């Protein structure tokens, strides 16, 4: 929801690939394209309008853990409407469902190393209070993190696979401690790091002696430390001056080096490595784009890195012994978004997706001796992918000359004679990024005749730290100006009806929607707010306890409600509801721990007091976003029907 949280996620969850430390790779930027309709009337006539059920009955997959004998992969998918855990045979011969939840989403984590017990995680109705579970060989389930009002997550296997690590805030709801669990009966555990200072624990070295800690100072500044788990000694890895953001990536298999990303001395995240014994630092890979991560394969034979190249992922692969670049697997027409290796490093599993199809799971020999084999077909068979549209990267100059990038989806058949309505899509974060990947909702709207522009306004990630910091303490003002300016860019394509432009967004993007309607009431004809903030004072005063460690960074970016009350009231749409004059829709999860339902209740009541139409839908079993397919279908159908009534 906030850029500080995105920074946290960046710090503790990135993973990809690196190159020869003596060379730097230069990516080829994607060529910008002007939006242009290039299809015939005959082909347009053959494109049907698909239902929301068609789009939502595509399957979403996540996770890929190889079984001990490498014959199966442990995954999650939502083919039943709720995420459950499944196995998929790597030869493509079949699949088996392992959990049968019809309410709470369950996500696969990992097989055990020597048998087919497995770990999975689930919360309760979207409340984000995840527990970690093990499914035993006899199908019984053990909650490894029992208790009320706690949040826990898997933190990796020990290097010898004789134990595993878990992070939990059960001792102190504000901070996450690290526990080591044994594989023996009852899963005995001990705390190996008690977090009394508000660090974010990250990777543990294969030898179990070192833990990486991240200290979040601001959204644009943090420190990394090494904690010796035996001596208790703590060493600063990234001493610096000014604003520098760094993120741990992986330890070398011998535990002698820590690989990490950093923007020190650069606009972008470069890949470095730190020698634990000497404190020496070496550059591994640098690009003119952010490097997501650099990680070793399970047995250490390969090194993989990934970069965010103009809203698409570029994957790189190396021989770990020589650091010579080798050919990475290629999935035609797709971005490879994640990879995982089998025991022995003989195979790899990877997800590939494009703007015209959701993420699918592939397997391939790690040595490149055969083409990747597709194990899943996630796009609903009722939909012809040729009927969907390819995303285009489009830039424009904003109100002050700053170049703003974004991702444009143009309906088939849009021409200067057949102008279409348009929606500006604002991502969450605020430091998120709209990427050229599949979105069922976007393709649904485009299929029904709406142009969609996913704007990456100032403050978005992926374009350098200067651009990322441009909206600090200017949220709902400087970034809103970009959103407003994008309307003219859409009109200038010659394909958009100037009187039919709306705005849509979720989380922080939902805030931007309501801010646009309140502070620029004549610009957009309609607004769709999905789980969006409307009262920053309440949001910042009621952050979940597990966000305590990044509270100061959040306040530095957004404002401290005790000090910056006037500014926060100024940018909060709730306090300016009387200016809203255009129809709006609000979707809200009753269990949302970030945007409390009362916030949307008050916003809706205030706007309805203006005699303005507001359609309001509350989902009793959702939190901050959709996990239940039936709810998605209901919500997204309502969005399109609302737009058909007020914009089409």
Coordinates of C-alpha atoms in Angstrom, one line a residue:
X1 CA 0.0 0.0 0.0
X2 CA 2.8 2.4 0.8
X3 CA 6.2 2.9 -0.8
X4 CA 7.9 2.0 2.4
X5 CA 6.2 -1.4 2.3
X6 CA 7.3 -1.8 -1.3
X7 CA 10.8 -1.0 -0.2
X8 CA 10.5 -3.7 2.5
X9 CA 9.3 -6.2 0.0
X10 CA 12.2 -5.2 -2.3
X11 CA 14.6 -5.8 0.5
X12 CA 13.5 -9.2 1.6
X13 CA 12.1 -11.0 -1.4
X14 CA 14.0 -10.2 -4.6
X15 CA 15.8 -13.1 -6.4
X16 CA 17.2 -13.4 -10.0
X17 CA 20.7 -13.7 -11.9
X18 CA 24.2 -12.1 -12.4
X19 CA 27.0 -11.9 -14.9
X20 CA 30.8 -12.0 -15.3
X21 CA 32.1 -9.6 -12.6
X22 CA 34.6 -8.3 -15.1
X23 CA 32.0 -7.3 -17.6
X24 CA 28.8 -5.3 -17.6
X25 CA 25.8 -6.2 -19.6
X26 CA 23.9 -3.5 -21.5
X27 CA 20.3 -4.3 -22.1
X28 CA 18.5 -3.2 -25.3
X29 CA 15.7 -0.9 -24.3
X30 CA 12.3 -1.7 -25.7
X31 CA 11.4 0.5 -28.6
X32 CA 8.7 3.0 -27.8
X33 CA 5.7 2.7 -30.0
X34 CA 3.0 5.2 -30.8
X35 CA -0.5 3.7 -30.3
X36 CA -1.8 2.8 -33.6
X37 CA -4.7 0.5 -34.6
X38 CA -3.5 -1.8 -37.4
X39 CA -6.3 -4.3 -37.8
X40 CA -9.0 -4.6 -40.4
X41 CA -12.7 -4.3 -40.1
X42 CA -13.1 -7.9 -41.0
X43 CA -10.8 -9.1 -38.2
X44 CA -12.5 -6.8 -35.7
X45 CA -15.8 -8.3 -36.5
X46 CA -14.5 -11.7 -35.6
X47 CA -13.4 -10.7 -32.1
X48 CA -16.1 -11.7 -29.6
X49 CA -16.8 -9.9 -26.3
X50 CA -15.9 -12.4 -23.6
X51 CA -17.7 -12.5 -20.3
X52 CA -16.0 -11.8 -16.9
X53 CA -16.4 -15.5 -16.1
X54 CA -14.3 -16.3 -19.2
X55 CA -11.5 -14.1 -18.0
X56 CA -11.7 -15.0 -14.3
X57 CA -12.0 -18.7 -15.1
X58 CA -8.4 -18.5 -16.2
X59 CA -6.2 -20.1 -13.6
X60 CA -3.6 -18.3 -11.5
X61 CA -0.5 -20.4 -10.5
X62 CA 2.1 -19.7 -7.9
X63 CA 5.1 -21.6 -6.4
X64 CA 7.3 -24.4 -7.8
X65 CA 9.1 -26.7 -5.3
X66 CA 10.6 -29.9 -6.7
X67 CA 9.8 -33.2 -4.9
X68 CA 12.7 -35.1 -3.4
X69 CA 12.8 -37.4 -6.5
X70 CA 12.3 -34.4 -8.9
X71 CA 9.2 -36.1 -10.4
X72 CA 6.7 -33.5 -9.2
X73 CA 6.3 -29.8 -8.5
X74 CA 4.4 -28.4 -5.5
X75 CA 2.3 -25.4 -6.6
X76 CA -0.8 -23.4 -5.8
X77 CA -3.6 -22.5 -8.1
X78 CA -7.1 -21.2 -7.9
X79 CA -8.9 -23.5 -10.4
X80 CA -11.6 -24.2 -7.8
X81 CA -12.0 -20.5 -7.2
X82 CA -9.8 -20.5 -4.0
X83 CA -6.1 -21.1 -4.0
X84 CA -5.2 -24.6 -2.9
X85 CA -2.0 -26.7 -3.0
X86 CA -1.4 -29.2 -5.8
X87 CA 1.3 -31.3 -7.3
X88 CA 2.0 -31.3 -11.0
X89 CA 4.1 -34.1 -12.6
X90 CA 7.1 -32.7 -14.4
X91 CA 6.5 -35.0 -17.4
X92 CA 3.1 -33.4 -17.9
X93 CA 1.2 -36.6 -17.1
X94 CA -1.1 -35.3 -14.4
X95 CA -1.9 -33.3 -11.3
X96 CA -3.2 -34.0 -7.8
X97 CA -5.0 -31.7 -5.3
X98 CA -3.5 -31.8 -1.8
X99 CA -5.6 -29.2 0.2
X100 CA -9.3 -28.6 -0.1
X101 CA -10.1 -25.2 1.3
X102 CA -13.2 -23.5 0.2
X103 CA -12.7 -20.3 2.1
X104 CA -9.1 -19.3 3.0
X105 CA -6.5 -19.2 0.3
X106 CA -3.6 -21.7 0.8
X107 CA -0.2 -21.2 -0.8
X108 CA 2.4 -23.8 -1.3
X109 CA 5.9 -23.2 0.2
X110 CA 8.1 -26.2 -0.1
X111 CA 8.5 -29.9 -0.1
X112 CA 10.6 -31.4 2.7
X113 CA 14.0 -32.5 1.4
X114 CA 13.7 -36.3 1.9
X115 CA 10.0 -37.1 1.9
X116 CA 6.7 -35.7 0.6
X117 CA 5.7 -33.7 3.6
X118 CA 5.2 -30.1 2.6
X119 CA 4.9 -26.6 4.0
X120 CA 2.1 -24.2 3.1
X121 CA 0.8 -20.9 4.4
X122 CA -2.7 -19.4 4.8
X123 CA -4.3 -16.5 6.6
X124 CA -8.0 -16.1 7.6
X125 CA -10.3 -14.3 5.2
X126 CA -7.5 -12.0 3.9
X127 CA -6.5 -10.6 7.3
X128 CA -2.8 -11.1 6.5
X129 CA -2.2 -13.0 9.7
X130 CA -0.5 -15.9 8.0
X131 CA 0.4 -19.1 9.8
X132 CA 2.8 -21.8 8.5
X133 CA 1.6 -25.3 8.3
X134 CA 3.0 -28.8 7.5
X135 CA 1.0 -31.5 5.8
X136 CA 2.2 -34.8 7.1
X137 CA 2.6 -38.1 5.2
X138 CA -0.6 -39.3 6.7
X139 CA -2.4 -36.2 5.4
X140 CA -2.8 -34.7 8.9
X141 CA -1.9 -31.0 9.3
X142 CA 0.3 -29.3 11.9
X143 CA 0.1 -25.6 12.6
X144 CA 3.8 -24.8 13.2
X145 CA 2.9 -21.2 14.4
X146 CA -0.2 -21.6 16.5
X147 CA -1.6 -18.6 18.3
X148 CA -3.9 -15.6 17.9
X149 CA -3.0 -12.3 16.2
X150 CA 0.4 -13.4 15.0
X151 CA 2.0 -13.3 11.5
X152 CA 4.6 -15.9 10.4
X153 CA 6.4 -16.9 7.2
X154 CA 8.9 -19.5 6.0
X155 CA 12.5 -18.1 6.0
X156 CA 14.4 -20.9 4.1
X157 CA 16.1 -24.2 4.6
X158 CA 19.3 -24.7 6.4
X159 CA 22.3 -25.4 4.1
X160 CA 22.3 -29.1 5.2
X161 CA 18.5 -29.4 4.9
X162 CA 18.4 -30.8 8.4
X163 CA 16.3 -27.8 9.7
X164 CA 14.4 -24.8 8.4
X165 CA 13.8 -21.2 9.5
X166 CA 10.6 -19.3 10.3
X167 CA 10.0 -15.6 11.0
X168 CA 7.2 -14.8 13.5
X169 CA 6.0 -11.8 15.5
X170 CA 4.3 -13.9 18.2
X171 CA 6.7 -12.6 20.9
X172 CA 6.3 -9.0 20.0
X173 CA 3.6 -8.0 17.5
X174 CA 5.8 -5.2 16.2
X175 CA 8.9 -7.2 15.1
X176 CA 9.8 -10.5 13.5
X177 CA 12.0 -12.9 15.4
X178 CA 13.8 -15.9 13.7
X179 CA 13.3 -19.5 14.8
X180 CA 15.0 -22.6 13.7
X181 CA 12.8 -25.7 13.5
X182 CA 14.1 -29.3 13.5
X183 CA 12.6 -32.0 11.3
X184 CA 12.1 -34.5 14.1
X185 CA 8.8 -35.4 15.7
X186 CA 7.0 -32.4 17.1
X187 CA 9.2 -30.0 15.2
X188 CA 11.1 -28.6 18.2
X189 CA 12.4 -25.1 17.7
X190 CA 14.6 -22.5 19.2
X191 CA 14.8 -18.7 18.7
X192 CA 18.1 -17.9 17.0
X193 CA 17.5 -14.1 16.6
X194 CA 15.5 -12.0 19.0
X195 CA 14.5 -8.9 17.2
X196 CA 14.3 -6.1 19.8
X197 CA 15.5 -3.2 17.5
X198 CA 13.0 -3.4 14.6
X199 CA 15.2 -4.9 11.9
X200 CA 13.9 -6.9 8.9
X201 CA 15.6 -10.3 9.0
X202 CA 16.4 -11.7 5.6
X203 CA 18.7 -14.5 4.4
X204 CA 20.6 -16.9 6.6
X205 CA 23.9 -18.3 5.2
X206 CA 24.1 -22.0 4.3
X207 CA 26.4 -22.7 7.2
X208 CA 23.8 -21.2 9.6
X209 CA 26.3 -18.7 11.1
X210 CA 25.2 -15.4 9.5
X211 CA 21.9 -13.6 9.2
X212 CA 21.3 -10.5 7.0
X213 CA 19.4 -7.7 8.7
X214 CA 17.8 -4.7 6.9
X215 CA 17.3 -1.4 8.7
X216 CA 14.7 0.7 7.0
X217 CA 15.5 4.4 7.6
X218 CA 13.3 6.1 4.9
X219 CA 11.6 4.9 1.7
X220 CA 14.8 5.8 -0.1
X221 CA 17.5 4.9 2.5
X222 CA 18.4 1.8 4.4
X223 CA 21.3 -0.2 5.8
X224 CA 22.2 -3.9 5.6
X225 CA 24.0 -5.7 8.5
X226 CA 25.5 -9.1 9.0
X227 CA 24.5 -10.7 12.4
X228 CA 26.8 -13.5 13.6
X229 CA 24.4 -15.9 15.1
X230 CA 27.1 -17.5 17.3
X231 CA 28.9 -14.5 18.6
X232 CA 26.2 -11.9 18.4
X233 CA 28.5 -9.6 16.6
X234 CA 26.9 -7.3 14.1
X235 CA 28.7 -5.8 11.1
X236 CA 27.5 -3.0 8.8
X237 CA 27.7 -4.1 5.1
X238 CA 26.5 -0.9 3.4
X239 CA 27.9 2.1 5.3
X240 CA 27.1 5.2 3.2
X241 CA 26.2 8.8 3.1
X242 CA 23.0 10.2 1.6
X243 CA 20.1 8.2 0.4
X244 CA 21.1 4.6 -0.6
X245 CA 18.8 1.6 -0.9
X246 CA 20.2 -1.9 -0.8
X247 CA 18.7 -5.4 -0.7
X248 CA 20.1 -8.8 0.2
X249 CA 20.0 -11.3 -2.6
X250 CA 21.8 -14.6 -1.8
X251 CA 24.8 -16.1 -0.1
X252 CA 27.4 -18.1 -2.0
X253 CA 27.1 -21.9 -1.4
X254 CA 30.3 -21.8 0.6
X255 CA 28.9 -18.9 2.8
X256 CA 31.9 -16.8 2.0
X257 CA 30.1 -14.1 0.0
X258 CA 26.9 -12.2 0.3
X259 CA 25.4 -11.0 -2.9
X260 CA 23.2 -7.9 -2.7
X261 CA 21.8 -5.1 -4.8
X262 CA 22.4 -1.4 -4.2
X263 CA 21.9 2.0 -5.9
X264 CA 25.0 3.5 -4.1
X265 CA 26.7 5.7 -6.7
X266 CA 24.0 4.9 -9.3
X267 CA 20.5 5.7 -10.3
X268 CA 19.7 2.0 -10.6
X269 CA 20.1 -1.1 -8.4
X270 CA 23.4 -2.8 -9.3
X271 CA 24.5 -6.3 -8.1
X272 CA 27.5 -6.4 -5.7
X273 CA 29.1 -9.0 -3.4
X274 CA 30.6 -8.7 0.0
X275 CA 33.3 -11.0 1.4
X276 CA 32.4 -12.0 5.0
X277 CA 35.9 -12.7 6.1
X278 CA 37.6 -9.4 4.8
X279 CA 34.7 -7.0 4.2
X280 CA 35.8 -6.6 0.6
X281 CA 33.2 -5.5 -1.9
X282 CA 33.1 -6.3 -5.6
X283 CA 30.8 -5.3 -8.5
X284 CA 29.1 -8.3 -10.1
X285 CA 26.6 -6.8 -12.6
X286 CA 25.5 -3.3 -13.6
X287 CA 22.9 -2.2 -16.1
X288 CA 21.0 0.9 -16.9
X289 CA 18.0 -0.7 -15.3
X290 CA 17.3 -2.1 -11.9
X291 CA 18.7 -5.6 -11.2
X292 CA 16.1 -7.5 -9.2
X293 CA 18.4 -10.2 -7.8
X294 CA 21.3 -12.6 -8.3
X295 CA 20.9 -16.1 -6.9
X296 CA 22.6 -19.5 -7.0
X297 CA 20.9 -22.7 -8.0
X298 CA 20.2 -25.3 -5.4
X299 CA 23.5 -27.1 -5.8
X300 CA 25.4 -24.0 -6.8
X301 CA 26.2 -25.0 -10.4
X302 CA 24.4 -22.0 -11.9
X303 CA 23.9 -18.3 -11.1
X304 CA 20.8 -16.5 -12.3
X305 CA 20.0 -12.8 -12.4
X306 CA 17.1 -10.7 -13.5
X307 CA 16.5 -7.1 -14.4
X308 CA 13.5 -4.8 -14.7
X309 CA 14.0 -3.6 -18.3
X310 CA 11.3 -1.1 -19.1
X311 CA 8.4 -3.0 -17.5
X312 CA 9.6 -6.4 -18.7
X313 CA 11.9 -8.9 -17.0
X314 CA 15.2 -9.8 -18.6
X315 CA 16.7 -13.1 -17.3
X316 CA 20.4 -13.9 -17.4
X317 CA 22.1 -17.2 -16.6
X318 CA 25.8 -18.0 -15.8
X319 CA 28.0 -20.9 -15.0
X320 CA 28.6 -20.3 -11.3
X321 CA 32.2 -21.7 -11.4
X322 CA 33.4 -19.4 -14.2
X323 CA 30.8 -16.7 -14.1
X324 CA 30.6 -17.0 -17.9
X325 CA 27.2 -16.2 -19.3
X326 CA 25.3 -19.1 -20.8
X327 CA 22.1 -19.1 -22.7
X328 CA 19.0 -18.7 -20.5
X329 CA 15.8 -20.6 -21.4
X330 CA 13.6 -18.7 -23.7
X331 CA 9.8 -18.9 -23.7
X332 CA 8.5 -17.5 -27.0
X333 CA 6.4 -14.4 -26.5
X334 CA 6.8 -14.4 -22.7
X335 CA 8.8 -12.9 -19.9
X336 CA 10.4 -15.5 -17.6
X337 CA 9.4 -14.1 -14.3
X338 CA 10.9 -16.6 -11.8
X339 CA 13.0 -19.7 -11.8
X340 CA 13.7 -22.6 -9.4
X341 CA 16.1 -25.5 -9.7
X342 CA 15.7 -29.2 -9.0
X343 CA 17.7 -31.3 -6.6
X344 CA 21.0 -31.8 -8.5
X345 CA 20.5 -28.7 -10.6
X346 CA 19.5 -30.8 -13.6
X347 CA 16.2 -29.2 -14.3
X348 CA 14.6 -25.8 -13.7
X349 CA 11.0 -24.7 -13.3
X350 CA 10.0 -21.3 -14.4
X351 CA 7.0 -19.1 -14.9
X352 CA 6.5 -17.3 -18.1
X353 CA 3.8 -14.7 -18.9
X354 CA 2.9 -12.1 -21.5
X355 CA 0.3 -9.4 -21.7
X356 CA -1.9 -11.8 -23.7
X357 CA -1.7 -14.8 -21.3
X358 CA -1.3 -15.3 -17.6
X359 CA 1.7 -16.9 -16.0
X360 CA 2.3 -20.6 -17.0
X361 CA 4.6 -23.1 -15.5
X362 CA 7.4 -24.6 -17.7
X363 CA 10.2 -27.0 -17.0
X364 CA 13.5 -27.4 -18.9
X365 CA 16.9 -29.0 -18.7
X366 CA 19.2 -26.5 -16.9
X367 CA 21.9 -27.1 -19.5
X368 CA 19.7 -25.9 -22.3
X369 CA 19.7 -29.3 -24.1
X370 CA 16.0 -29.1 -24.8
X371 CA 13.3 -26.5 -25.2
X372 CA 11.1 -25.6 -22.2
X373 CA 8.0 -27.8 -21.8
X374 CA 4.8 -26.2 -20.8
X375 CA 3.0 -27.8 -17.9
X376 CA 0.0 -25.5 -17.5
X377 CA -2.4 -23.7 -19.8
X378 CA -3.7 -21.0 -17.5
X379 CA -5.7 -18.9 -20.0
X380 CA -9.3 -20.1 -20.2
X381 CA -9.7 -22.3 -23.2
X382 CA -12.8 -20.3 -24.2
X383 CA -10.5 -17.3 -24.9
X384 CA -8.5 -17.1 -28.1
X385 CA -5.3 -15.2 -27.1
X386 CA -5.2 -13.6 -30.6
X387 CA -8.4 -11.7 -29.5
X388 CA -6.5 -10.1 -26.7
X389 CA -4.2 -7.1 -27.1
X390 CA -0.5 -6.6 -26.7
X391 CA 0.8 -4.0 -24.2
X392 CA 2.7 -1.0 -25.6
X393 CA 5.2 1.1 -23.8
X394 CA 4.2 4.7 -24.2
X395 CA 5.7 7.9 -22.7
X396 CA 4.6 11.5 -22.6
X397 CA 5.8 14.8 -21.1
X398 CA 3.9 15.8 -18.0
X399 CA 2.9 19.2 -16.7
X400 CA 6.4 20.2 -15.8
X401 CA 8.3 18.4 -18.6
X402 CA 9.1 15.3 -16.7
X403 CA 8.9 12.2 -19.0
X404 CA 6.3 9.8 -17.7
X405 CA 6.2 6.1 -18.9
X406 CA 3.3 3.8 -19.0
X407 CA 1.7 0.7 -20.5
X408 CA -1.1 1.2 -23.1
X409 CA -3.7 -1.3 -24.1
X410 CA -5.6 -0.3 -27.3
X411 CA -8.9 -2.1 -28.1
X412 CA -9.0 -3.8 -31.5
X413 CA -11.0 -1.6 -33.8
X414 CA -10.2 1.7 -32.2
X415 CA -9.6 4.3 -35.0
X416 CA -9.9 8.0 -35.5
X417 CA -13.4 7.4 -36.9
X418 CA -14.3 5.0 -34.1
X419 CA -13.1 6.7 -30.9
X420 CA -13.3 4.7 -27.7
X421 CA -13.6 5.6 -24.0
X422 CA -10.4 5.3 -21.9
X423 CA -9.4 4.5 -18.4
X424 CA -6.2 5.7 -16.7
X425 CA -5.0 2.8 -14.5
X426 CA -3.0 3.8 -11.4
X427 CA -0.9 1.2 -9.7
X428 CA -0.6 0.6 -6.0
X429 CA 2.4 1.3 -3.8
X430 CA 2.8 4.2 -4.2
X431 CA 6.2 2.9 -5.3
X432 CA 4.8 0.1 -7.5
X433 CA 5.0 -0.2 -11.2
X434 CA 2.5 -1.2 -13.9
X435 CA 4.3 -3.9 -16.0
X436 CA 3.6 -5.4 -19.4
X437 CA 2.1 -8.6 -17.9
X438 CA -1.3 -10.2 -18.1
X439 CA -4.2 -8.6 -16.2
X440 CA -7.6 -10.3 -16.6
X441 CA -9.4 -7.1 -15.6
X442 CA -7.6 -4.9 -18.0
X443 CA -8.1 -7.4 -20.9
X444 CA -11.7 -7.7 -19.9
X445 CA -12.2 -3.9 -20.1
X446 CA -10.2 -3.6 -23.4
X447 CA -12.2 -6.5 -24.9
X448 CA -15.3 -4.5 -24.2
X449 CA -14.0 -1.4 -25.9
X450 CA -12.1 0.6 -23.3
X451 CA -8.6 1.8 -23.9
X452 CA -6.5 1.4 -20.7
X453 CA -3.3 3.3 -19.9
X454 CA -1.3 1.9 -16.9
X455 CA 0.5 5.1 -15.9
X456 CA 3.9 4.8 -14.1
X457 CA 3.7 8.3 -12.6
X458 CA 6.6 9.9 -10.7
X459 CA 7.3 7.9 -7.6
X460 CA 7.1 4.6 -9.5
X461 CA 9.8 2.0 -9.2
X462 CA 12.0 0.9 -12.1
X463 CA 13.1 4.2 -13.5
X464 CA 15.9 5.2 -11.1
X465 CA 16.0 6.5 -7.6
X466 CA 15.6 10.2 -8.6
X467 CA 12.3 9.4 -10.3
X468 CA 11.3 7.1 -7.4
X469 CA 11.7 9.9 -4.9
X470 CA 9.9 12.6 -6.9
X471 CA 6.6 12.2 -5.0
X472 CA 7.9 12.1 -1.4
X473 CA 5.8 14.3 0.8
X474 CA 4.0 15.3 -2.5
X475 CA 1.5 12.4 -2.7
X476 CA -1.8 13.3 -4.2
X477 CA -0.2 16.5 -5.6
X478 CA 2.9 16.0 -7.8
X479 CA 2.0 12.4 -8.8
X480 CA -1.7 13.4 -9.3
X481 CA -0.5 16.0 -11.8
X482 CA 1.0 13.3 -13.9
X483 CA -2.3 11.3 -13.8
X484 CA -4.2 14.4 -14.9
X485 CA -1.7 15.1 -17.7
X486 CA -2.1 11.6 -19.1
X487 CA -5.6 12.4 -20.2
X488 CA -4.3 14.7 -22.9
X489 CA -1.9 12.1 -24.1
X490 CA -4.8 9.7 -24.5
X491 CA -6.8 12.3 -26.4
X492 CA -3.8 13.1 -28.6
X493 CA -3.7 9.5 -29.8
X494 CA -6.7 10.4 -31.9
X495 CA -8.4 7.2 -30.8
X496 CA -10.1 8.4 -27.6
X497 CA -13.3 10.3 -27.1
X498 CA -12.3 13.4 -25.0
X499 CA -15.6 13.3 -23.1
X500 CA -15.2 9.7 -22.0
X501 CA -12.1 9.3 -19.9
X502 CA -12.2 7.8 -16.4
X503 CA -9.7 6.7 -13.7
X504 CA -9.3 3.3 -11.9
X505 CA -6.8 2.1 -9.3
X506 CA -6.3 -0.2 -6.3
X507 CA -4.8 0.5 -2.9
X508 CA -2.7 3.6 -3.3
X509 CA -4.1 3.8 -6.8
X510 CA -7.5 3.8 -5.3
X511 CA -6.5 6.9 -3.3
X512 CA -5.4 8.5 -6.5
X513 CA -8.7 7.8 -8.0
X514 CA -10.7 9.6 -5.3
X515 CA -8.1 12.3 -5.0
X516 CA -8.5 13.0 -8.8
X517 CA -12.3 13.2 -8.3
X518 CA -12.0 15.5 -5.3
X519 CA -9.1 17.8 -6.4
X520 CA -9.6 17.8 -10.2
X521 CA -13.3 17.3 -10.3
X522 CA -13.8 18.2 -14.0
X523 CA -11.0 16.1 -15.4
X524 CA -12.3 12.5 -15.3
X525 CA -15.9 11.4 -16.0
X526 CA -15.9 8.5 -13.6
X527 CA -13.7 6.9 -10.9
X528 CA -13.3 3.3 -9.7
X529 CA -11.7 3.0 -6.2
X530 CA -10.5 -0.6 -5.4
X531 CA -9.5 -0.9 -1.7
X532 CA -8.2 2.6 -1.7
X533 CA -7.1 5.0 1.1
X534 CA -9.2 8.1 1.5
X535 CA -8.2 9.3 5.0
X536 CA -4.4 9.3 5.5
X537 CA -4.8 10.4 9.1
X538 CA -6.7 7.3 10.0
X539 CA -4.5 5.0 7.9
X540 CA -1.3 6.3 9.4
X541 CA -2.6 6.2 12.9
X542 CA -3.9 2.6 12.5
X543 CA -1.1 0.8 10.8
X544 CA -0.9 -2.9 11.5
X545 CA 1.4 -3.7 14.4
X546 CA 3.7 -5.7 12.1
X547 CA 4.5 -2.5 10.2
X548 CA 6.0 -0.9 13.3
X549 CA 9.6 -1.4 12.0
X550 CA 8.9 0.7 8.9
X551 CA 6.6 3.3 10.6
X552 CA 9.3 6.0 10.7
X553 CA 10.1 5.4 7.0
X554 CA 6.4 5.6 6.2
X555 CA 6.0 8.8 8.2
X556 CA 9.1 10.2 6.5
X557 CA 7.5 9.7 3.1
X558 CA 3.8 10.3 3.7
X559 CA 3.9 12.5 6.8
X560 CA 3.6 12.1 10.6
X561 CA -0.1 12.5 11.6
X562 CA 1.1 14.2 14.8
X563 CA 3.2 16.8 13.0
X564 CA 1.8 16.9 9.4
X565 CA -1.9 16.9 10.2
X566 CA -2.6 19.9 8.0
X567 CA -1.0 18.4 4.9
X568 CA -2.5 15.0 5.4
X569 CA -5.9 16.5 5.7
X570 CA -5.2 18.6 2.6
X571 CA -4.5 15.5 0.5
X572 CA -7.1 13.2 2.0
X573 CA -10.2 13.1 -0.2
X574 CA -12.5 12.4 2.8
X575 CA -12.1 16.0 4.0
X576 CA -12.9 17.4 0.5
X577 CA -15.8 15.1 -0.4
X578 CA -18.0 18.1 -1.1
X579 CA -16.1 18.8 -4.4
X580 CA -16.8 15.4 -5.9
X581 CA -19.3 15.7 -8.7
X582 CA -18.7 12.6 -10.9
X583 CA -20.0 9.1 -10.4
X584 CA -17.8 6.7 -8.6
X585 CA -17.5 3.1 -7.5
X586 CA -15.9 1.8 -4.3
X587 CA -14.9 -1.8 -3.6
X588 CA -13.8 -2.7 -0.1
X589 CA -12.8 -5.8 1.9
X590 CA -14.4 -6.1 5.3
X591 CA -11.2 -7.7 6.7
X592 CA -8.8 -5.2 5.2
X593 CA -6.1 -4.5 7.9
X594 CA -4.7 -1.5 5.9
X595 CA -7.7 0.3 4.7
X596 CA -10.4 -0.1 7.3
X597 CA -13.9 -0.5 6.1
X598 CA -15.0 2.5 8.2
X599 CA -12.8 4.6 5.9
X600 CA -14.8 3.7 2.8
X601 CA -18.1 3.8 4.7
X602 CA -17.5 7.4 5.5
X603 CA -16.2 8.3 2.1
X604 CA -19.2 6.8 0.4
X605 CA -21.7 8.5 2.7
X606 CA -20.0 11.9 2.2
X607 CA -20.1 11.7 -1.6
X608 CA -23.7 10.5 -1.6
X609 CA -24.5 13.6 0.4
X610 CA -23.6 15.6 -2.7
X611 CA -26.4 13.8 -4.6
X612 CA -23.7 12.0 -6.6
X613 CA -24.1 8.4 -7.6
X614 CA -21.8 6.0 -5.7
X615 CA -21.9 2.3 -6.1
X616 CA -20.5 0.6 -3.0
X617 CA -19.6 -3.1 -2.7
X618 CA -18.2 -4.6 0.5
X619 CA -16.8 -8.2 0.4
X620 CA -17.2 -9.8 3.9
X621 CA -14.5 -12.4 3.3
X622 CA -11.8 -10.3 1.6
X623 CA -8.9 -8.2 3.0
X624 CA -6.7 -5.9 1.0
X625 CA -7.3 -7.4 -2.4
X626 CA -9.2 -10.3 -4.0
X627 CA -8.4 -14.0 -3.2
X628 CA -11.8 -15.4 -3.9
X629 CA -12.7 -15.8 -7.6
X630 CA -16.5 -15.4 -7.0
X631 CA -15.8 -12.0 -5.4
X632 CA -13.6 -11.1 -8.3
X633 CA -16.2 -12.0 -10.8
X634 CA -18.9 -10.0 -8.9
X635 CA -16.6 -7.0 -8.5
X636 CA -15.2 -6.9 -12.0
X637 CA -18.6 -7.4 -13.6
X638 CA -19.9 -4.5 -11.6
X639 CA -17.0 -2.3 -12.7
X640 CA -17.7 -2.9 -16.4
X641 CA -21.5 -2.5 -16.0
X642 CA -20.8 0.8 -14.1
X643 CA -18.6 2.0 -16.9
X644 CA -21.0 1.0 -19.5
X645 CA -23.7 3.1 -17.8
X646 CA -21.6 6.2 -17.0
X647 CA -18.8 6.2 -19.6
X648 CA -19.5 4.2 -22.7

